[in-house]
Amino acid sequence: MEVIEEKPLLLWDVIKLLEKRKGDKDKWEKTEQRRVYDYAKLIVKLPEDKARELYEKLTNELKIPEIIAVQIVDILPLTINEVEPFIRQLVERENIELTKEEEEKLVEEILKLTRTYNQYRLEKEKEKEKG
């Protein structure tokens, strides 16, 4: 099999792809597909529209590479310690040079976004508990 394109996928992309593969069938073709689907549904942090919105902000506004933006959306880091590995990826893997001030500002901006979206997630969870 030849790889034509390689693209990072949000958990929602994986979920949609697997739903499409399953189609109208009652059962999954492979046990692995069901397991990945169940796991993705379990760990996804944001509704699909909010996940895509956050991804767009990370890639367009903050100019975060897609591969790292996908990871940030799926993990939704909320502390400096949780964001630092993504900054290391930018520097080491993507060869992006940042001054200490630029790094601190980027961490701050990422956290501002992820905390905002996490707040949305928490509000929705409270609504589910009430209703």
mmCIF file of C-alpha atoms in Angstrom:
data_model
loop_
_atom_site.group_PDB
_atom_site.id
_atom_site.type_symbol
_atom_site.label_atom_id
_atom_site.label_comp_id
_atom_site.label_asym_id
_atom_site.label_seq_id
_atom_site.Cartn_x
_atom_site.Cartn_y
_atom_site.Cartn_z
ATOM 1 C CA MET A 1 0.000 0.000 0.000
ATOM 2 C CA GLU A 2 1.356 3.409 -0.975
ATOM 3 C CA VAL A 3 0.980 6.400 1.325
ATOM 4 C CA ILE A 4 -0.480 9.231 -0.727
ATOM 5 C CA GLU A 5 -0.919 11.797 2.013
ATOM 6 C CA GLU A 6 -0.130 12.005 5.686
ATOM 7 C CA LYS A 7 -2.241 14.329 7.793
ATOM 8 C CA PRO A 8 -2.722 14.646 11.557
ATOM 9 C CA LEU A 9 -6.269 13.868 12.665
ATOM 10 C CA LEU A 10 -8.280 15.195 15.536
ATOM 11 C CA LEU A 11 -10.017 12.543 17.615
ATOM 12 C CA TRP A 12 -13.230 13.729 15.954
ATOM 13 C CA ASP A 13 -11.728 12.939 12.535
ATOM 14 C CA VAL A 14 -10.937 9.419 13.747
ATOM 15 C CA ILE A 15 -14.455 9.011 15.142
ATOM 16 C CA LYS A 16 -16.072 10.208 11.893
ATOM 17 C CA LEU A 17 -13.786 8.043 9.763
ATOM 18 C CA LEU A 18 -14.618 4.948 11.788
ATOM 19 C CA GLU A 19 -18.344 5.742 11.746
ATOM 20 C CA LYS A 20 -18.147 6.009 7.965
ATOM 21 C CA ARG A 21 -16.318 2.678 7.724
ATOM 22 C CA LYS A 22 -18.911 0.957 9.894
ATOM 23 C CA GLY A 23 -21.798 2.474 7.961
ATOM 24 C CA ASP A 24 -25.166 0.850 8.641
ATOM 25 C CA LYS A 25 -23.694 -2.466 9.770
ATOM 26 C CA ASP A 26 -24.580 -3.787 13.196
ATOM 27 C CA LYS A 27 -21.023 -4.903 13.908
ATOM 28 C CA TRP A 28 -17.548 -3.572 13.265
ATOM 29 C CA GLU A 29 -15.391 -5.270 10.617
ATOM 30 C CA LYS A 30 -12.520 -5.525 13.057
ATOM 31 C CA THR A 31 -12.367 -5.529 16.835
ATOM 32 C CA GLU A 32 -9.575 -2.938 16.686
ATOM 33 C CA GLN A 33 -11.894 -0.500 14.939
ATOM 34 C CA ARG A 34 -14.498 -0.812 17.681
ATOM 35 C CA ARG A 35 -11.858 -0.433 20.389
ATOM 36 C CA VAL A 36 -10.340 2.677 18.822
ATOM 37 C CA TYR A 37 -13.814 4.149 18.290
ATOM 38 C CA ASP A 38 -14.884 3.470 21.889
ATOM 39 C CA TYR A 39 -11.617 4.855 23.260
ATOM 40 C CA ALA A 40 -11.769 7.996 21.095
ATOM 41 C CA LYS A 41 -15.369 8.662 22.194
ATOM 42 C CA LEU A 42 -14.335 8.166 25.816
ATOM 43 C CA ILE A 43 -11.358 10.535 25.840
ATOM 44 C CA VAL A 44 -12.511 13.288 23.467
ATOM 45 C CA LYS A 45 -12.598 16.479 25.533
ATOM 46 C CA LEU A 46 -14.670 18.901 23.454
ATOM 47 C CA PRO A 47 -17.721 18.732 21.204
ATOM 48 C CA GLU A 48 -16.699 18.480 17.563
ATOM 49 C CA ASP A 49 -17.508 22.094 16.673
ATOM 50 C CA LYS A 50 -15.519 23.453 19.623
ATOM 51 C CA ALA A 51 -12.579 21.134 18.910
ATOM 52 C CA ARG A 52 -12.426 22.332 15.304
ATOM 53 C CA GLU A 53 -12.788 25.952 16.413
ATOM 54 C CA LEU A 54 -9.866 25.607 18.848
ATOM 55 C CA TYR A 55 -7.796 23.864 16.162
ATOM 56 C CA GLU A 56 -8.414 26.752 13.747
ATOM 57 C CA LYS A 57 -7.390 29.316 16.361
ATOM 58 C CA LEU A 58 -4.197 27.429 17.161
ATOM 59 C CA THR A 59 -3.182 26.985 13.531
ATOM 60 C CA ASN A 60 -4.363 30.318 12.117
ATOM 61 C CA GLU A 61 -3.942 32.802 14.944
ATOM 62 C CA LEU A 62 -0.990 31.297 16.823
ATOM 63 C CA LYS A 63 0.582 29.646 13.763
ATOM 64 C CA ILE A 64 1.012 26.325 15.570
ATOM 65 C CA PRO A 65 1.846 23.483 13.127
ATOM 66 C CA GLU A 66 -1.089 21.106 12.481
ATOM 67 C CA ILE A 67 0.537 18.091 14.133
ATOM 68 C CA ILE A 68 1.021 19.978 17.388
ATOM 69 C CA ALA A 69 -2.337 21.778 17.239
ATOM 70 C CA VAL A 70 -4.121 18.411 16.932
ATOM 71 C CA GLN A 71 -2.355 17.154 20.038
ATOM 72 C CA ILE A 72 -3.192 20.310 21.984
ATOM 73 C CA VAL A 73 -6.885 20.052 21.049
ATOM 74 C CA ASP A 74 -7.077 16.363 21.950
ATOM 75 C CA ILE A 75 -5.199 16.710 25.253
ATOM 76 C CA LEU A 76 -6.435 20.194 26.216
ATOM 77 C CA PRO A 77 -3.488 21.136 28.459
ATOM 78 C CA LEU A 78 -4.378 23.463 31.336
ATOM 79 C CA THR A 79 -1.060 24.104 33.089
ATOM 80 C CA ILE A 80 2.347 25.403 32.064
ATOM 81 C CA ASN A 81 3.836 21.961 32.716
ATOM 82 C CA GLU A 82 1.302 20.396 30.364
ATOM 83 C CA VAL A 83 2.043 22.933 27.589
ATOM 84 C CA GLU A 84 5.836 22.763 27.802
ATOM 85 C CA PRO A 85 6.172 19.472 25.859
ATOM 86 C CA PHE A 86 4.367 21.093 22.930
ATOM 87 C CA ILE A 87 6.747 24.032 23.022
ATOM 88 C CA ARG A 88 9.689 21.587 23.023
ATOM 89 C CA GLN A 89 8.175 19.934 19.951
ATOM 90 C CA LEU A 90 8.018 23.304 18.225
ATOM 91 C CA VAL A 91 11.657 23.963 18.969
ATOM 92 C CA GLU A 92 13.104 20.473 18.458
ATOM 93 C CA ARG A 93 10.861 18.813 15.903
ATOM 94 C CA GLU A 94 9.676 21.784 13.892
ATOM 95 C CA ASN A 95 12.961 23.727 14.190
ATOM 96 C CA ILE A 96 11.181 26.887 15.298
ATOM 97 C CA GLU A 97 13.395 29.241 17.252
ATOM 98 C CA LEU A 98 11.774 31.182 20.068
ATOM 99 C CA THR A 99 13.234 33.662 22.490
ATOM 100 C CA LYS A 100 12.391 33.153 26.141
ATOM 101 C CA GLU A 101 9.865 36.008 25.906
ATOM 102 C CA GLU A 102 8.259 34.565 22.746
ATOM 103 C CA GLU A 103 8.036 31.152 24.389
ATOM 104 C CA GLU A 104 6.399 32.583 27.514
ATOM 105 C CA LYS A 105 3.934 34.576 25.426
ATOM 106 C CA LEU A 106 3.054 31.524 23.323
ATOM 107 C CA VAL A 107 2.526 29.384 26.440
ATOM 108 C CA GLU A 108 0.296 32.120 27.854
ATOM 109 C CA GLU A 109 -1.750 32.353 24.646
ATOM 110 C CA ILE A 110 -2.149 28.566 24.375
ATOM 111 C CA LEU A 111 -3.257 28.356 27.998
ATOM 112 C CA LYS A 112 -5.695 31.219 27.558
ATOM 113 C CA LEU A 113 -7.336 29.329 24.678
ATOM 114 C CA THR A 114 -7.332 25.875 26.273
ATOM 115 C CA ARG A 115 -8.636 27.193 29.577
ATOM 116 C CA THR A 116 -11.438 29.042 27.788
ATOM 117 C CA TYR A 117 -12.478 25.878 25.961
ATOM 118 C CA ASN A 118 -12.120 23.817 29.115
ATOM 119 C CA GLN A 119 -14.480 26.227 30.869
ATOM 120 C CA TYR A 120 -16.995 25.598 28.089
ATOM 121 C CA ARG A 121 -16.540 21.838 28.591
ATOM 122 C CA LEU A 122 -17.100 22.138 32.351
ATOM 123 C CA GLU A 123 -20.262 24.216 31.861
ATOM 124 C CA LYS A 124 -21.676 21.599 29.476
ATOM 125 C CA GLU A 125 -20.900 18.824 31.957
ATOM 126 C CA LYS A 126 -22.742 20.716 34.710
ATOM 127 C CA GLU A 127 -25.744 21.136 32.391
ATOM 128 C CA LYS A 128 -25.778 17.378 31.727
ATOM 129 C CA GLU A 129 -25.690 16.637 35.461
ATOM 130 C CA LYS A 130 -28.647 18.967 36.109
ATOM 131 C CA GLY A 131 -30.724 17.811 33.177
#
